[in-house]
Short mmCIF file of C-alpha atoms in Angstrom, two decimals:
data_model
loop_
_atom_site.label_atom_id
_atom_site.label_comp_id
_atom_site.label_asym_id
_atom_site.label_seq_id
_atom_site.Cartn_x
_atom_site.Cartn_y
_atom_site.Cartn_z
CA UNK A 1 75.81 185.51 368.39
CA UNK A 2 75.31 188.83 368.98
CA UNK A 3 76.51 191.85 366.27
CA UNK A 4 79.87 192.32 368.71
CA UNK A 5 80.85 188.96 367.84
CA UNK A 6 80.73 189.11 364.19
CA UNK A 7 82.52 192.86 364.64
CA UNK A 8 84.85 190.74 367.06
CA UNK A 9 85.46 188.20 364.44
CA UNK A 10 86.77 190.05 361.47
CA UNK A 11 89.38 191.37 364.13
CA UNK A 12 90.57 188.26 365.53
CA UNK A 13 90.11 185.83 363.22
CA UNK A 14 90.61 186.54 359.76
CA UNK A 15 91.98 183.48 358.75
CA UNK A 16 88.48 182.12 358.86
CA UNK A 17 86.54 184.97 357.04
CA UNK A 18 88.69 187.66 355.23
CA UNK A 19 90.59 184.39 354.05
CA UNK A 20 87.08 183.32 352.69
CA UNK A 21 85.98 186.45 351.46
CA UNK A 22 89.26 187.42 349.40
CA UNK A 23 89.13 184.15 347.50
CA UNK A 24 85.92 184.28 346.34
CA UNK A 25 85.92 185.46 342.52
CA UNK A 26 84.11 188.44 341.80
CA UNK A 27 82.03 187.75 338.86
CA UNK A 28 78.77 188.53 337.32
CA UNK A 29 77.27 184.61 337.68
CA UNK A 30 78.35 184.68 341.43
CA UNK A 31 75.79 183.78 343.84
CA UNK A 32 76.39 182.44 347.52
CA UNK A 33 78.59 185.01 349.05
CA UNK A 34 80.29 188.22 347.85
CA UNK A 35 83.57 190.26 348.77
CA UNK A 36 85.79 192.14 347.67
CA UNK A 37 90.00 192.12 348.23
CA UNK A 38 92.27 195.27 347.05
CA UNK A 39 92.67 193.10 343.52
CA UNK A 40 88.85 193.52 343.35
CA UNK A 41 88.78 197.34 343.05
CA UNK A 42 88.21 197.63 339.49
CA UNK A 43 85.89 195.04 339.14
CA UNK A 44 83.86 196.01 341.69
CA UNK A 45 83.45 199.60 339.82
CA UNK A 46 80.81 197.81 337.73
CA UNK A 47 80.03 194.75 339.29
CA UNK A 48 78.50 195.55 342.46
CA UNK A 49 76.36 198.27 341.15
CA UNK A 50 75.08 195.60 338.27
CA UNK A 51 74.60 193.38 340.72
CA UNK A 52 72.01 195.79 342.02
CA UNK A 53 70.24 196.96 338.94
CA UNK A 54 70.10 192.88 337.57
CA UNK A 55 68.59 191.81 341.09
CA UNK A 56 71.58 189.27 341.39
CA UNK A 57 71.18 187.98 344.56
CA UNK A 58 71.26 184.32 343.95
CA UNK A 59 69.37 181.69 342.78
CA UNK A 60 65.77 180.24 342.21
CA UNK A 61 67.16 177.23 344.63
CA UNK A 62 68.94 179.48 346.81
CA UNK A 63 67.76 183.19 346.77
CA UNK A 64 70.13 183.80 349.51
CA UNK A 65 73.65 186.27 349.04
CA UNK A 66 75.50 187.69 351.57
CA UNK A 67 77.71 190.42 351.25
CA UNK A 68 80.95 192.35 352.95
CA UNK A 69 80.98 195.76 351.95
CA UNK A 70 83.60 198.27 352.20
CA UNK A 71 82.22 201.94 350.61
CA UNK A 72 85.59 202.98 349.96
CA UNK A 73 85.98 200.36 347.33
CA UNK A 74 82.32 200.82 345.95
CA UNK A 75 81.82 203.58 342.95
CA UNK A 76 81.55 207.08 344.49
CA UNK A 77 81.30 205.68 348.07
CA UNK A 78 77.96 204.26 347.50
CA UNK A 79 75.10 201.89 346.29
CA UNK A 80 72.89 204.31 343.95
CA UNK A 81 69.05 204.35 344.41
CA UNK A 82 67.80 200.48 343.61
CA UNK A 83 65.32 198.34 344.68
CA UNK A 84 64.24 194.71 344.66
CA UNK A 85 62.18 191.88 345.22
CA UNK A 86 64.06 190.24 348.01
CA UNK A 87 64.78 191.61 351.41
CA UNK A 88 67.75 192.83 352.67
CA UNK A 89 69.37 193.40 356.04
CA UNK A 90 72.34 195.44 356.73
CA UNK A 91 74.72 194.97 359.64
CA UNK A 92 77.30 198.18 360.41
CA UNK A 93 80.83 196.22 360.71
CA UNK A 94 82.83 199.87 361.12
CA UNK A 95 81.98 203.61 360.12
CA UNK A 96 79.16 205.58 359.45
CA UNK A 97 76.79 204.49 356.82
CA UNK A 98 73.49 206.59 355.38
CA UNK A 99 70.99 204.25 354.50
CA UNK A 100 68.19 206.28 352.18
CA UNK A 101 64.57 205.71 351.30
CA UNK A 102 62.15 208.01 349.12
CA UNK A 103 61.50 209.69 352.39
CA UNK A 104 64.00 209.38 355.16
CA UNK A 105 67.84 209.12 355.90
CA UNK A 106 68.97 206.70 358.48
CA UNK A 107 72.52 207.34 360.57
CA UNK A 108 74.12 203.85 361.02
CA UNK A 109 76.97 203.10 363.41
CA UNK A 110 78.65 199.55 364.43
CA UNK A 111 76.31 197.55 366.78
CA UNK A 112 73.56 198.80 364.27
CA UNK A 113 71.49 197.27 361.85
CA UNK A 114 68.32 197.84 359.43
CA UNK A 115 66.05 195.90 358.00
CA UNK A 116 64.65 196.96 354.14
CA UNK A 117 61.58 195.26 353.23
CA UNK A 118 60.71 194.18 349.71
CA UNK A 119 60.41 196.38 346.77
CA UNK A 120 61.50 199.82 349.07
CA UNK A 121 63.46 202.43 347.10
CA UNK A 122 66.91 202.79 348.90
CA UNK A 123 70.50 203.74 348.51
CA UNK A 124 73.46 203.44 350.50
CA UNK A 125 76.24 205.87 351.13
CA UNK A 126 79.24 206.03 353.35
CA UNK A 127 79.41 209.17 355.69
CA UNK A 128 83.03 208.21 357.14
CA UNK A 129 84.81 208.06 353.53
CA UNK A 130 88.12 206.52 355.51
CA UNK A 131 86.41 203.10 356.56
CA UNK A 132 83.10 202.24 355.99
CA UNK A 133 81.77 198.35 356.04
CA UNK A 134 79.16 196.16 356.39
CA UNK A 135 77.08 193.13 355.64
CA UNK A 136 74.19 193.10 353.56
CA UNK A 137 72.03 189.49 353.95
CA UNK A 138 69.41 189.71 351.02
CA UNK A 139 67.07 187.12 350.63
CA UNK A 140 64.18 186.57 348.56
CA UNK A 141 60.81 185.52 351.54
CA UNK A 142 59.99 182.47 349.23
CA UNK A 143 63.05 180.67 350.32
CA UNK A 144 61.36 180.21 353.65
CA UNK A 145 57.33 179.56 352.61
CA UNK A 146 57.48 178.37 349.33
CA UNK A 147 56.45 179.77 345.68
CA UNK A 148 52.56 178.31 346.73
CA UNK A 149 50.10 179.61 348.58
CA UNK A 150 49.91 177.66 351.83
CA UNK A 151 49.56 177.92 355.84
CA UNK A 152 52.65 179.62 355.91
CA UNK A 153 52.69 181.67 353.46
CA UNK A 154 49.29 183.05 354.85
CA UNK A 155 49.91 182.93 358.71
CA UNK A 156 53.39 185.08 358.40
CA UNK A 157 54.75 186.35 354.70
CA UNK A 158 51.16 188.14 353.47
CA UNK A 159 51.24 189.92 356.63
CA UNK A 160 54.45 191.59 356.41
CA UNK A 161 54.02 191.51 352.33
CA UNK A 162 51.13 193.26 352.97
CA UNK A 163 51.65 195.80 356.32
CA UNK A 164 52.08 198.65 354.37
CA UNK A 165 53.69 200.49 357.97
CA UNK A 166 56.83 198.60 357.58
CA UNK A 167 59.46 199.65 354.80
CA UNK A 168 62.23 200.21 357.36
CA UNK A 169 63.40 198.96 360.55
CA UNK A 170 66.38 200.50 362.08
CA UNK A 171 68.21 197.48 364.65
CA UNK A 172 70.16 199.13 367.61
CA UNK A 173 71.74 195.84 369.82
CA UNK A 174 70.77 197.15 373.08
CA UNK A 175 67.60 196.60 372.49
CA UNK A 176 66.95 193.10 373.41
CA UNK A 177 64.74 192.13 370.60
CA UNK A 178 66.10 193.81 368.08
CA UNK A 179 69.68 192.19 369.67
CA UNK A 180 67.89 188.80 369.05
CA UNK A 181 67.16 189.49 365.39
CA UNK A 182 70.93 190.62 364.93
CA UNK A 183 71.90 187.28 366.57
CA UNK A 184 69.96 185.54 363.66
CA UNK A 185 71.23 187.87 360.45
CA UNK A 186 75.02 187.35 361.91
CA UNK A 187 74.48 183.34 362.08
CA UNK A 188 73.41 183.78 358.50
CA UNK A 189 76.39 186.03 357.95
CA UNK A 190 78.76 183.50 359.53
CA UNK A 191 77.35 180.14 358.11
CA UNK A 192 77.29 181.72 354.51
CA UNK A 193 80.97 183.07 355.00
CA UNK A 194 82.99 179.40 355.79
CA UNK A 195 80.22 177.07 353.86
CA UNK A 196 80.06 174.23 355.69
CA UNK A 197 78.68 171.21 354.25
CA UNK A 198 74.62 171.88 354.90
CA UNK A 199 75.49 175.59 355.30
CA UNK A 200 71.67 176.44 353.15
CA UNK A 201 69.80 174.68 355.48
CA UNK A 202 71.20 176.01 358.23
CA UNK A 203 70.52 179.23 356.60
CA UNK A 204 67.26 178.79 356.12
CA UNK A 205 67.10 178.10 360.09
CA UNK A 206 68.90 181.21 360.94
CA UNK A 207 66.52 183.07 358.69
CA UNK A 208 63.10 181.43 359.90
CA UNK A 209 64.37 182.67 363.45
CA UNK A 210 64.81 186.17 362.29
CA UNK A 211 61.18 186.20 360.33
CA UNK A 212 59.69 184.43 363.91
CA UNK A 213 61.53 187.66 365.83
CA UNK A 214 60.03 190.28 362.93
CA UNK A 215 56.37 188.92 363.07
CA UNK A 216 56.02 188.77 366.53
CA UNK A 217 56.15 192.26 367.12
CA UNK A 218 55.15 194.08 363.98
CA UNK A 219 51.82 195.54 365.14
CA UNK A 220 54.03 197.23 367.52
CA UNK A 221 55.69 198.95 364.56
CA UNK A 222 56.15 202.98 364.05
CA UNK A 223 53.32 203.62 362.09
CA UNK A 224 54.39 204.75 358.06
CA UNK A 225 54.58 208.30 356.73
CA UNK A 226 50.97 209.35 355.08
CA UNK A 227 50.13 207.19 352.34
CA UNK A 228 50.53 209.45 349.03
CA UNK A 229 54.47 208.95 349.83
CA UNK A 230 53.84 205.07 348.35
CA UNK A 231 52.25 206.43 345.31
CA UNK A 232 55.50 209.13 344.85
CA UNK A 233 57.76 206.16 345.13
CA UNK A 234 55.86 204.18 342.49
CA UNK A 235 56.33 207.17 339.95
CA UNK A 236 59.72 207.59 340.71
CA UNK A 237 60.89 204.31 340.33
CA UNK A 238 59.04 204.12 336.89
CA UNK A 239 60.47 207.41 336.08
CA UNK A 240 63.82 206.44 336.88
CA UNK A 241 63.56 203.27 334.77
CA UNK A 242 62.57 205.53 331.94
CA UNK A 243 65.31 207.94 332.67
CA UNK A 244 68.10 205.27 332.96
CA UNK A 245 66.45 203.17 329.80
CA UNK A 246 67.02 206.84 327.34
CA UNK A 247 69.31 208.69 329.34
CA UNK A 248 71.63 208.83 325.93
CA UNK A 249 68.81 210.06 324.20
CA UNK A 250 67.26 213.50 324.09
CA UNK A 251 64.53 213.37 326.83
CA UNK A 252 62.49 216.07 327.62
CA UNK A 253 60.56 216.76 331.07
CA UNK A 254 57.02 216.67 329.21
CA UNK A 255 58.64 212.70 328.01
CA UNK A 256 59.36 211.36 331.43
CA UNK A 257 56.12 212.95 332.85
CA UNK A 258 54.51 210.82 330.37
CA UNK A 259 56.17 207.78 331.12
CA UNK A 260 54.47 207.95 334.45
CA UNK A 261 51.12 209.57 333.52
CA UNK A 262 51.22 212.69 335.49
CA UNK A 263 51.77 215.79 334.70
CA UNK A 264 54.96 217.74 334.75
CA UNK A 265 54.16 219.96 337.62
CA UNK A 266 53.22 216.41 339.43
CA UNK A 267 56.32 214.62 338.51
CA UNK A 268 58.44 217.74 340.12
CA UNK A 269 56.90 217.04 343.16
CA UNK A 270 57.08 213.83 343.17
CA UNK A 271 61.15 213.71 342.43
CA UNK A 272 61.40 217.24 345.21
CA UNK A 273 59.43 214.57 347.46
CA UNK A 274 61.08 211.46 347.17
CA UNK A 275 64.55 212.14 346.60
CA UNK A 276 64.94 216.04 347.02
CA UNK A 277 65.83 216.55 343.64
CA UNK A 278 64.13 217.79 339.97
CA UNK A 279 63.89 215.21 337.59
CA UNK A 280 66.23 217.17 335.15
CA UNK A 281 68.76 217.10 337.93
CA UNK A 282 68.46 213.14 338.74
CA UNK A 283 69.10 213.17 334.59
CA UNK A 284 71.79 214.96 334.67
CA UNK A 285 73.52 213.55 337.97
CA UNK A 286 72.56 209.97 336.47
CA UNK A 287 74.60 211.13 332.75
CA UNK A 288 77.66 212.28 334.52
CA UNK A 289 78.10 209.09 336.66
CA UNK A 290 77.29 207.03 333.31
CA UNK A 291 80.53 208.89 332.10
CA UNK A 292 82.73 208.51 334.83
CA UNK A 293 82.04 204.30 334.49
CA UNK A 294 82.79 204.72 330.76
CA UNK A 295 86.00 206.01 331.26
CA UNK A 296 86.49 202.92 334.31
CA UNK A 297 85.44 200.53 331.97
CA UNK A 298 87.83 201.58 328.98
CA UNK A 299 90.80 203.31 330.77
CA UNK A 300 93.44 201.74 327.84
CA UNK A 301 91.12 202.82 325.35
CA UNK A 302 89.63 206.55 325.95
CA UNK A 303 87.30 208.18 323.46
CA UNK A 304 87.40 211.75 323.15
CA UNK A 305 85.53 213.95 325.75
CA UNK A 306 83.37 214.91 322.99
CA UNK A 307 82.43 211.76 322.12
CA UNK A 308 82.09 210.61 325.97
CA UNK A 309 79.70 213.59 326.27
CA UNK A 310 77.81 212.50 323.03
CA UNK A 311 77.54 208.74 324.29
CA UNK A 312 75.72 209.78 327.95
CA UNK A 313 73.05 212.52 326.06
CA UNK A 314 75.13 215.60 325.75
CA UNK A 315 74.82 217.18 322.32
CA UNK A 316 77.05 220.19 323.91
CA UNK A 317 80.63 219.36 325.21
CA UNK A 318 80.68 222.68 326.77
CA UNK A 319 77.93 221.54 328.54
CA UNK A 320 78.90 218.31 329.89
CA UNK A 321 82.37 219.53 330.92
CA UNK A 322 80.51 222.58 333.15
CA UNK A 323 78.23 220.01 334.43
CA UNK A 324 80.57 217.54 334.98
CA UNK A 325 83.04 220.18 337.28
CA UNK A 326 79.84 221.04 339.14
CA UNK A 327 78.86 217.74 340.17
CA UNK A 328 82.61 216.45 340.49
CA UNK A 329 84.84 219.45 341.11
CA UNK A 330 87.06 218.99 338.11
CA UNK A 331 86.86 218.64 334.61
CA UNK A 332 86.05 215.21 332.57
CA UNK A 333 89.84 215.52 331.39
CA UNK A 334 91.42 215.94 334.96
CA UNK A 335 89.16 213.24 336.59
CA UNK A 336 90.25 211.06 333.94
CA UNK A 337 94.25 211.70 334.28
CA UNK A 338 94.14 211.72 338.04
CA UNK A 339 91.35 209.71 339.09
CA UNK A 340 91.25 206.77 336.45
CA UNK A 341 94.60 206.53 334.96
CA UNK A 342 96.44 206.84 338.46
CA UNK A 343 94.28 204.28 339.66
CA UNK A 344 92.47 205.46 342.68
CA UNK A 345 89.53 204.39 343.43
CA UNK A 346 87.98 205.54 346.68
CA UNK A 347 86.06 209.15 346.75
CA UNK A 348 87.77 212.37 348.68
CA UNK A 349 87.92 215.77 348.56
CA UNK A 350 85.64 217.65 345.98
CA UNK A 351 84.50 214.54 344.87
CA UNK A 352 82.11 213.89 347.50
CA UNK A 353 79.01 214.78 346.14
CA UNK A 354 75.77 212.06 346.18
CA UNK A 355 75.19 210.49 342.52
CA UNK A 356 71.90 209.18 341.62
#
């Protein structure tokens, strides 16, 4: 089945999948399969991105979740910087999606894929803000060798674990092999969407094909950017723990240089490096879209702007509301009248601006 099929699928036959994927309840326990319908919107606000950040992606039995995206109906058009243990593949269904690491962006069209290997920094963001999906396959590696050290485990997950060339593959479907990999994520795609009885080992099938594709030719991989861009991802992701762990607190640049152990000079270049940004700007980017969810989360119930401000780190309201218009193109007061009360959910206009 080849990544035209799927694409083929979800036009002629959505009795079988969109059927599937707008009754499945969007909840925080959910494992299996996610999607979204137009009664999802709000939910999906907080979920999706929680989802992320709480590495719910199924279960110790079945670390398996597939997922049908559309950016329009994710926060701000977009999965903020994450990582995790598992894997994940993404398949372009329609639009333009950007598809960021620490050092690279990556252009993805329909009959295009990528591959993100374990633990890589990434985010996700929709470049075509009128219709952007996809599915995401993520699966943790021991669902196919095992939590043990064995044969397997040796012969083909500790050399990809351990190939420190491959964070990213970009798929393109006329390229034969990489065509035969797609063929293997969309089975997985398909299976997990209608659930037939046996559908996880079937899975599992689908998946050990795709890892038997992968091996085979990664010596023939690009090789990696030089190696001190690893070590600048490692600080950043600790820093950006520390920053989203006290971002309501007063934090100072000397404070989140310290939570890494570098200097602050050094942790300038590591954010400039990794995700073309200061840290005082990820901070500030990362406080402002912590206010916008507040005011998703409690729309019946709003709290002052002052006390919004004072709840994400802002001792100044003049402060937040300047920042806030900078980084939105309104004030807190307008975004909240005509953004959240109106209900509209998807991103346009002056509000396309990329959130941490």
């Amino acid at each position: 089945m080849s990544v035209s099929t799927v694409i083929k699928k979800t036009d002629t036959d959505t009795t079988t999948v969109h059927n599937t994927l707008e009754s499945a309840p969007v909840s925080e326990s959910m494992t299996g399969t996610s999607s979204y319908s137009d009664a999802d919107t709000e939910e999906i606000l907080t979920t999706h991105s929680r989802r992320y950040e709480q590495n719910d992606f199924g279960t110790l039995d079945y670390p398996v979740n597939v997922f049908y995206l559309d950016l329009r109906k994710s926060y701000m058009n977009r999965i903020r910087w994450h990582w995790h243990e598992e894997m994940e593949i993404l398949i372009i269904n329609n639009g333009l999606a950007e598809v960021s690491t620490d050092d690279t962006s990556y252009t993805l069209k329909p009959g295009q894929g990528i591959i993100i290997n374990q633990n890589v920094m990434h985010s996700i963001y929709s470049l075509n803000k009128e219709n952007c999906t996809f599915y995401s396959v993520v699966f943790h590696p021991d669902f196919l060798f095992g939590h043990k050290n064995s044969y397997l485990q040796t012969q083909f997950l500790l050399p990809i674990q351990s190939f420190r060339l491959f964070k990213i593959l970009v798929l393109d479907e006329t390229n034969a092999w990489h065509e035969r990999i797609m063929d293997a994520v969309n089975d997985v795609i398909a299976v997990n969407m209608t659930k037939p009885f046996g559908y996880e080992i079937s899975t599992k099938g689908y998946l050990c094909r795709f890892w038997s594709e992968l091996i085979s030719r990664l010596p023939q991989l690009e090789p990696a950017p030089p190696p001190h861009v690893s070590l600048d991802e490692q600080r950043v992701k600790q820093a950006m723990l520390y920053i989203r762990t006290h971002h309501a607190e007063p934090i100072s640049l000397d404070e989140i240089a310290d939570s890494v152990h570098i200097s602050k000079s050094e942790c300038c270049r590591c954010f400039a490096r990794t995700l073309q940004m200061t840290p005082f700007e990820y901070l500030m980017k990362y406080r402002i879209f912590e206010a916008t969810k507040k005011m998703m989360e409690h729309p019946d119930e709003p709290t002052s702007i002052a006390d919004l401000a004072l709840s994400v780190g802002f001792n100044n309201t003049s402060y937040f509301n300047k920042l806030f218009k900078k980084f939105l193109g309104c004030t807190p007061t307008y975004y909240r009248t005509h953004r959240v009360l109106s209900g509209e959910t998807s991103n346009k206009g002056p509000f396309s601006v990329p959130l941490p």
